[in-house]
Amino acid sequence: MNFDPKTIIQRLQDADPQARGFVTVQERVYRELRTALVRGQLAPGRPVTLRGLAEMLNVSPMPVRDAVRRLIAERALMKLSNRRVAVPTMSPETFDEICRARLALEPEAATRALPGIDDRRLALLIELDKRCGGAMESGNVEHYMQTNQEFHFTLYTSVPQQVYMSMIESLWLQFGPFMRTVVGRWGTSRLIDQHQKAIEAIQSRNRRVLKEAIKTDILHGMRIIGEQVLNPHIAPDRNHHE
Amino acid sequence: MNFDPKTIIQRLQDADPQARGFVTVQERVYRELRTALVRGQLAPGRPVTLRGLAEMLNVSPMPVRDAVRRLIAERALMKLSNRRVAVPTMSPETFDEICRARLALEPEAATRALPGIDDRRLALLIELDKRCGGAMESGNVEHYMQTNQEFHFTLYTSVPQQVYMSMIESLWLQFGPFMRTVVGRWGTSRLIDQHQKAIEAIQSRNRRVLKEAIKTDILHGMRIIGEQVLNPHIAPDRNHHE
DNA sequence: TCCGGTATAATGTGATCACAAAATGAACTT
DNA sequence: AAGTTCATTTTGTGATCACATTATACCGGA
């Protein structure tokens, strides 16, 4: 055992990676870009430059390069004709694909996670649903989107399933930039809280009902985004750089 | 102007992008690593170093770094505890996840592709099936695996669907390294050619039958790999580096 | 005013270097 | 002889530079 002061501190930091912030710079950059994308802070079609992002985030271009490449691999950013990188634009076909992929993966992921949901996790889900419902009532779209994501991801990760989660995260990243188009055109009245149904299914350990609840929840949520994204007279102007 | 011999060679290669086959070095490295992984030329658990790969492929560590990061994002390589990179090992849980994910995505991808299959594509599929059948009869596992992949990917890409394809490619990359464990323990007798059934379904434009054919084809194919991978007394020793 | 060509600037890619962390192996202690 | 400590080597990460390619701005001629 090494009792170097430095080593001890290192050990403490390793014990709680969150406390240190992030392990590497590129990881920090990756997460910052990621959240910026999900929150719609980067407009679709907008060109992205390594040096520009580096300056914006006060880091050297190198970690940005790594983070951007990773996001490209996850389809959260797209490479244009030659070399240039941009925030992806959405087409009706792609949106349809994402919806179908979510429907194919997430209900399955939910039922797979069912055995891993203990009382503590269930309480957390109920809490998140309550917050999500509050956001719906108050019409706070951004808050709704965030708590909705937390609800889904908390549910799916009740059991470790890395293969599913990496694909699902990629899908959420892909439609993330378009959630902000929903702001201001928000009909809460049409939204029926499917989370409640999901929670009841969890409590009664009913896989079939859980699957159905997640399925309809996805359909409802995506319809809100899809209506905005896919109507040409509403959608924001797309800068087709290719 | 730099007259390093290495730089000059690089310049000559850059002069004719077509001859080199790929636009960038990292793309070439990426594909080489990718095929090496799929063909099981890199043993699971084996540690992978940037400088080592760079020397092996006669390139600088830089493009290797990019390619490796991309493969990590696609779950074709894994990052160990601290920094180090390795070929992933397979656990029964992960294998189960991959199977289920394939079953969730690929039958759907097939039926989505159905309207895009014209006569030319159908002829190609029939040709690939014939080759695949030949490989089965002759017991050539590697050839079977390759033509089987070509058949599936040709089918799915009959219609452009990038979202699905990137996820499916990632899945194939993940179980690719374990296909070679099948060699030598190959019971062709149990394999019934589901491709034939799929082709008939395509000809009659029957989505339900096509879905079912792909589903059973996946189940059969994965069972062959799974039996080898998941039986501890048969599976190769795993170097759990973490 | 509009178009086409040229010069300038900006960008991604690849190479090389510096450095801290980790792995490896040798020497040493018990 | 087995475990521990220390020195050396190796590795990933980040920074900086060179360069070819692409984009942008400018300008002259119709």
Short mmCIF file of C-alpha atoms in Angstrom, two decimals, chain A:
data_model
loop_
_atom_site.label_atom_id
_atom_site.label_comp_id
_atom_site.label_asym_id
_atom_site.label_seq_id
_atom_site.Cartn_x
_atom_site.Cartn_y
_atom_site.Cartn_z
CA MET A 1 0.00 0.00 0.00
CA ASN A 2 1.31 3.39 -0.99
CA PHE A 3 0.69 6.26 1.42
CA ASP A 4 1.91 9.04 -0.79
CA PRO A 5 -0.37 12.02 -0.20
CA LYS A 6 -0.80 12.43 -3.94
CA THR A 7 -1.60 8.78 -4.39
CA ILE A 8 -4.17 8.89 -1.63
CA ILE A 9 -5.90 11.86 -3.22
CA GLN A 10 -5.85 10.09 -6.55
CA ARG A 11 -7.45 7.10 -4.94
CA LEU A 12 -10.18 9.20 -3.41
CA GLN A 13 -10.89 10.84 -6.74
CA ASP A 14 -11.01 7.51 -8.51
CA ALA A 15 -13.46 6.30 -5.94
CA ASP A 16 -15.90 8.99 -7.00
CA PRO A 17 -15.28 10.01 -10.58
CA GLN A 18 -18.23 12.37 -10.44
CA ALA A 19 -16.59 14.46 -7.74
CA ARG A 20 -13.55 15.12 -9.89
CA GLY A 21 -15.85 16.21 -12.68
CA PHE A 22 -14.61 13.98 -15.45
CA VAL A 23 -11.63 11.82 -16.03
CA THR A 24 -10.36 13.30 -19.25
CA VAL A 25 -10.86 16.55 -21.08
CA GLN A 26 -12.32 14.86 -24.11
CA GLU A 27 -14.87 13.18 -21.86
CA ARG A 28 -15.91 16.54 -20.48
CA VAL A 29 -16.11 18.02 -23.95
CA TYR A 30 -18.09 15.02 -25.13
CA ARG A 31 -20.66 15.41 -22.39
CA GLU A 32 -20.94 19.15 -22.85
CA LEU A 33 -21.54 18.78 -26.56
CA ARG A 34 -23.94 15.97 -25.86
CA THR A 35 -26.11 17.94 -23.48
CA ALA A 36 -25.95 20.94 -25.76
CA LEU A 37 -27.26 18.76 -28.57
CA VAL A 38 -30.02 17.17 -26.53
CA ARG A 39 -31.16 20.53 -25.26
CA GLY A 40 -31.32 21.86 -28.77
CA GLN A 41 -28.75 24.53 -28.15
CA LEU A 42 -27.10 23.78 -31.48
CA ALA A 43 -29.39 24.40 -34.40
CA PRO A 44 -29.74 21.58 -36.94
CA GLY A 45 -27.71 22.18 -40.08
CA ARG A 46 -25.32 24.46 -38.27
CA PRO A 47 -21.71 23.83 -39.26
CA VAL A 48 -19.40 22.78 -36.48
CA THR A 49 -15.68 23.45 -36.54
CA LEU A 50 -13.09 21.91 -34.29
CA ARG A 51 -11.23 25.11 -33.63
CA GLY A 52 -14.47 26.99 -33.07
CA LEU A 53 -15.71 24.54 -30.46
CA ALA A 54 -12.28 24.42 -28.88
CA GLU A 55 -12.25 28.16 -28.42
CA MET A 56 -15.81 28.13 -27.16
CA LEU A 57 -15.00 25.52 -24.53
CA ASN A 58 -11.55 26.90 -23.74
CA VAL A 59 -9.69 23.72 -24.62
CA SER A 60 -7.27 22.76 -27.33
CA PRO A 61 -8.68 21.38 -30.58
CA MET A 62 -7.41 17.91 -29.77
CA PRO A 63 -9.99 16.73 -27.21
CA VAL A 64 -12.70 18.36 -29.28
CA ARG A 65 -11.59 16.32 -32.23
CA ASP A 66 -11.96 13.12 -30.22
CA ALA A 67 -15.35 14.10 -28.84
CA VAL A 68 -16.68 15.10 -32.25
CA ARG A 69 -15.54 11.86 -33.83
CA ARG A 70 -17.30 9.93 -31.10
CA LEU A 71 -20.49 11.88 -31.60
CA ILE A 72 -20.28 11.23 -35.33
CA ALA A 73 -20.00 7.51 -34.66
CA GLU A 74 -23.12 7.81 -32.50
CA ARG A 75 -24.90 9.66 -35.28
CA ALA A 76 -25.30 12.71 -33.06
CA LEU A 77 -23.25 14.72 -35.54
CA MET A 78 -22.89 14.16 -39.25
CA LYS A 79 -20.02 14.44 -41.68
CA LEU A 80 -20.86 16.43 -44.77
CA SER A 81 -19.57 15.98 -48.29
CA ASN A 82 -15.93 16.64 -47.65
CA ARG A 83 -14.57 16.66 -44.16
CA ARG A 84 -16.88 19.33 -42.76
CA VAL A 85 -19.01 18.47 -39.73
CA ALA A 86 -22.50 19.72 -38.90
CA VAL A 87 -25.48 19.22 -36.62
CA PRO A 88 -27.70 16.72 -38.46
CA THR A 89 -30.87 17.78 -40.18
CA MET A 90 -33.99 15.65 -39.90
CA SER A 91 -35.89 14.11 -42.76
CA PRO A 92 -39.30 12.45 -42.49
CA GLU A 93 -37.66 9.14 -43.37
CA THR A 94 -35.06 9.42 -40.64
CA PHE A 95 -37.63 10.46 -38.09
CA ASP A 96 -39.75 7.46 -39.02
CA GLU A 97 -36.74 5.21 -38.62
CA ILE A 98 -35.94 6.60 -35.19
CA CYS A 99 -39.54 6.12 -34.04
CA ARG A 100 -39.63 2.53 -35.24
CA ALA A 101 -36.24 1.77 -33.73
CA ARG A 102 -37.35 3.19 -30.40
CA LEU A 103 -40.49 1.09 -30.53
CA ALA A 104 -38.43 -1.98 -31.35
CA LEU A 105 -35.89 -1.49 -28.57
CA GLU A 106 -37.32 0.39 -25.63
CA PRO A 107 -40.38 -1.69 -24.69
CA GLU A 108 -38.10 -4.71 -24.77
CA ALA A 109 -35.49 -2.92 -22.67
CA ALA A 110 -38.18 -2.00 -20.16
CA THR A 111 -39.42 -5.54 -19.67
CA ARG A 112 -35.86 -6.81 -19.45
CA ALA A 113 -35.27 -4.28 -16.66
CA LEU A 114 -38.41 -5.29 -14.77
CA PRO A 115 -36.78 -7.92 -12.49
CA GLY A 116 -34.17 -5.38 -11.42
CA ILE A 117 -36.62 -2.83 -10.09
CA ASP A 118 -36.53 -2.93 -6.32
CA ASP A 119 -38.52 -0.72 -3.96
CA ARG A 120 -35.91 2.04 -3.97
CA ARG A 121 -35.88 2.21 -7.73
CA LEU A 122 -39.67 2.12 -7.91
CA ALA A 123 -39.84 5.04 -5.48
CA LEU A 124 -37.41 6.94 -7.71
CA LEU A 125 -39.54 6.24 -10.77
CA ILE A 126 -42.66 7.43 -8.97
CA GLU A 127 -40.84 10.61 -7.95
CA LEU A 128 -39.68 11.25 -11.51
CA ASP A 129 -43.17 10.62 -12.84
CA LYS A 130 -44.55 13.13 -10.37
CA ARG A 131 -42.08 15.76 -11.54
CA CYS A 132 -42.80 14.88 -15.14
CA GLY A 133 -46.52 15.27 -14.53
CA GLY A 134 -45.92 18.62 -12.88
CA ALA A 135 -43.97 19.80 -15.89
CA MET A 136 -46.80 18.70 -18.16
CA GLU A 137 -49.39 20.60 -16.15
CA SER A 138 -47.34 23.77 -15.97
CA GLY A 139 -46.56 23.52 -19.66
CA ASN A 140 -42.81 23.55 -19.09
CA VAL A 141 -41.67 21.67 -22.17
CA GLU A 142 -37.99 21.60 -21.40
CA HIS A 143 -38.59 20.30 -17.92
CA TYR A 144 -40.97 17.69 -19.26
CA MET A 145 -38.43 16.50 -21.82
CA GLN A 146 -35.73 16.22 -19.19
CA THR A 147 -37.75 14.37 -16.56
CA ASN A 148 -39.24 12.17 -19.24
CA GLN A 149 -35.73 11.16 -20.28
CA GLU A 150 -34.72 10.54 -16.69
CA PHE A 151 -37.79 8.37 -16.18
CA HIS A 152 -37.08 6.23 -19.23
CA PHE A 153 -33.37 5.85 -18.56
CA THR A 154 -33.88 5.11 -14.89
CA LEU A 155 -36.32 2.42 -15.87
CA TYR A 156 -34.12 0.79 -18.49
CA THR A 157 -30.97 0.85 -16.37
CA SER A 158 -32.60 -0.99 -13.49
CA VAL A 159 -30.75 -3.94 -14.93
CA PRO A 160 -27.34 -3.56 -16.57
CA GLN A 161 -27.79 -3.82 -20.32
CA GLN A 162 -25.04 -1.96 -22.09
CA VAL A 163 -25.84 -3.15 -25.59
CA TYR A 164 -29.38 -1.84 -25.45
CA MET A 165 -28.48 1.34 -23.63
CA SER A 166 -25.83 2.49 -26.06
CA MET A 167 -28.27 2.10 -28.94
CA ILE A 168 -31.09 3.83 -27.08
CA GLU A 169 -28.83 6.69 -26.05
CA SER A 170 -27.79 7.11 -29.65
CA LEU A 171 -31.43 7.32 -30.71
CA TRP A 172 -32.25 9.95 -28.07
CA LEU A 173 -29.22 11.93 -29.20
CA GLN A 174 -30.49 11.86 -32.76
CA PHE A 175 -33.90 13.33 -32.11
CA GLY A 176 -32.69 15.50 -29.24
CA PRO A 177 -31.85 18.57 -31.32
CA PHE A 178 -35.43 18.68 -32.55
CA MET A 179 -37.15 18.71 -29.21
CA ARG A 180 -36.69 22.43 -28.97
CA THR A 181 -38.80 22.93 -32.04
CA VAL A 182 -41.69 21.87 -29.85
CA VAL A 183 -41.41 24.89 -27.59
CA GLY A 184 -44.32 27.22 -27.97
CA ARG A 185 -46.49 24.77 -29.86
CA TRP A 186 -47.37 22.48 -27.07
CA GLY A 187 -50.69 20.85 -26.56
CA THR A 188 -50.56 19.26 -23.16
CA SER A 189 -54.20 18.43 -23.39
CA ARG A 190 -53.48 15.58 -25.75
CA LEU A 191 -50.90 14.01 -23.48
CA ILE A 192 -52.12 11.22 -21.28
CA ASP A 193 -49.58 10.18 -18.71
CA GLN A 194 -48.44 6.72 -19.74
CA HIS A 195 -45.86 6.62 -16.99
CA GLN A 196 -48.63 6.01 -14.47
CA LYS A 197 -49.72 2.96 -16.42
CA ALA A 198 -46.10 1.79 -16.57
CA ILE A 199 -45.68 2.17 -12.82
CA GLU A 200 -48.81 0.17 -12.15
CA ALA A 201 -47.52 -2.53 -14.48
CA ILE A 202 -44.24 -2.59 -12.58
CA GLN A 203 -46.03 -2.90 -9.26
CA SER A 204 -48.06 -5.84 -10.50
CA ARG A 205 -45.03 -7.25 -12.34
CA ASN A 206 -47.00 -7.41 -15.55
CA ARG A 207 -44.57 -7.47 -18.46
CA ARG A 208 -47.21 -7.24 -21.18
CA VAL A 209 -48.86 -4.13 -19.76
CA LEU A 210 -45.47 -2.50 -19.14
CA LYS A 211 -44.49 -3.10 -22.73
CA GLU A 212 -47.72 -1.59 -23.95
CA ALA A 213 -47.39 1.45 -21.70
CA ILE A 214 -43.88 2.24 -22.91
CA LYS A 215 -44.98 1.71 -26.48
CA THR A 216 -47.82 4.19 -26.31
CA ASP A 217 -45.70 6.62 -24.32
CA ILE A 218 -43.12 6.64 -27.10
CA LEU A 219 -45.81 7.05 -29.73
CA HIS A 220 -47.35 10.01 -27.94
CA GLY A 221 -44.05 11.70 -27.18
CA MET A 222 -42.69 11.29 -30.67
CA ARG A 223 -45.90 12.49 -32.25
CA ILE A 224 -45.44 15.83 -30.51
CA ILE A 225 -41.96 16.21 -31.92
CA GLY A 226 -42.84 14.75 -35.29
CA GLU A 227 -45.70 17.12 -35.93
CA GLN A 228 -43.40 20.06 -35.51
CA VAL A 229 -40.41 18.64 -37.30
CA LEU A 230 -42.11 17.18 -40.29
CA ASN A 231 -44.50 19.98 -41.21
CA PRO A 232 -42.58 22.11 -43.69
CA HIS A 233 -44.52 25.29 -42.87
CA ILE A 234 -43.61 24.99 -39.23
CA ALA A 235 -40.17 23.47 -39.26
CA PRO A 236 -37.22 25.84 -39.01
CA ASP A 237 -35.38 26.60 -42.20
CA ARG A 238 -32.88 23.91 -42.97
CA ASN A 239 -29.45 24.86 -44.17
CA HIS A 240 -28.73 21.97 -46.45
CA HIS A 241 -24.99 22.13 -46.70
CA GLU A 242 -24.81 19.30 -49.14
#
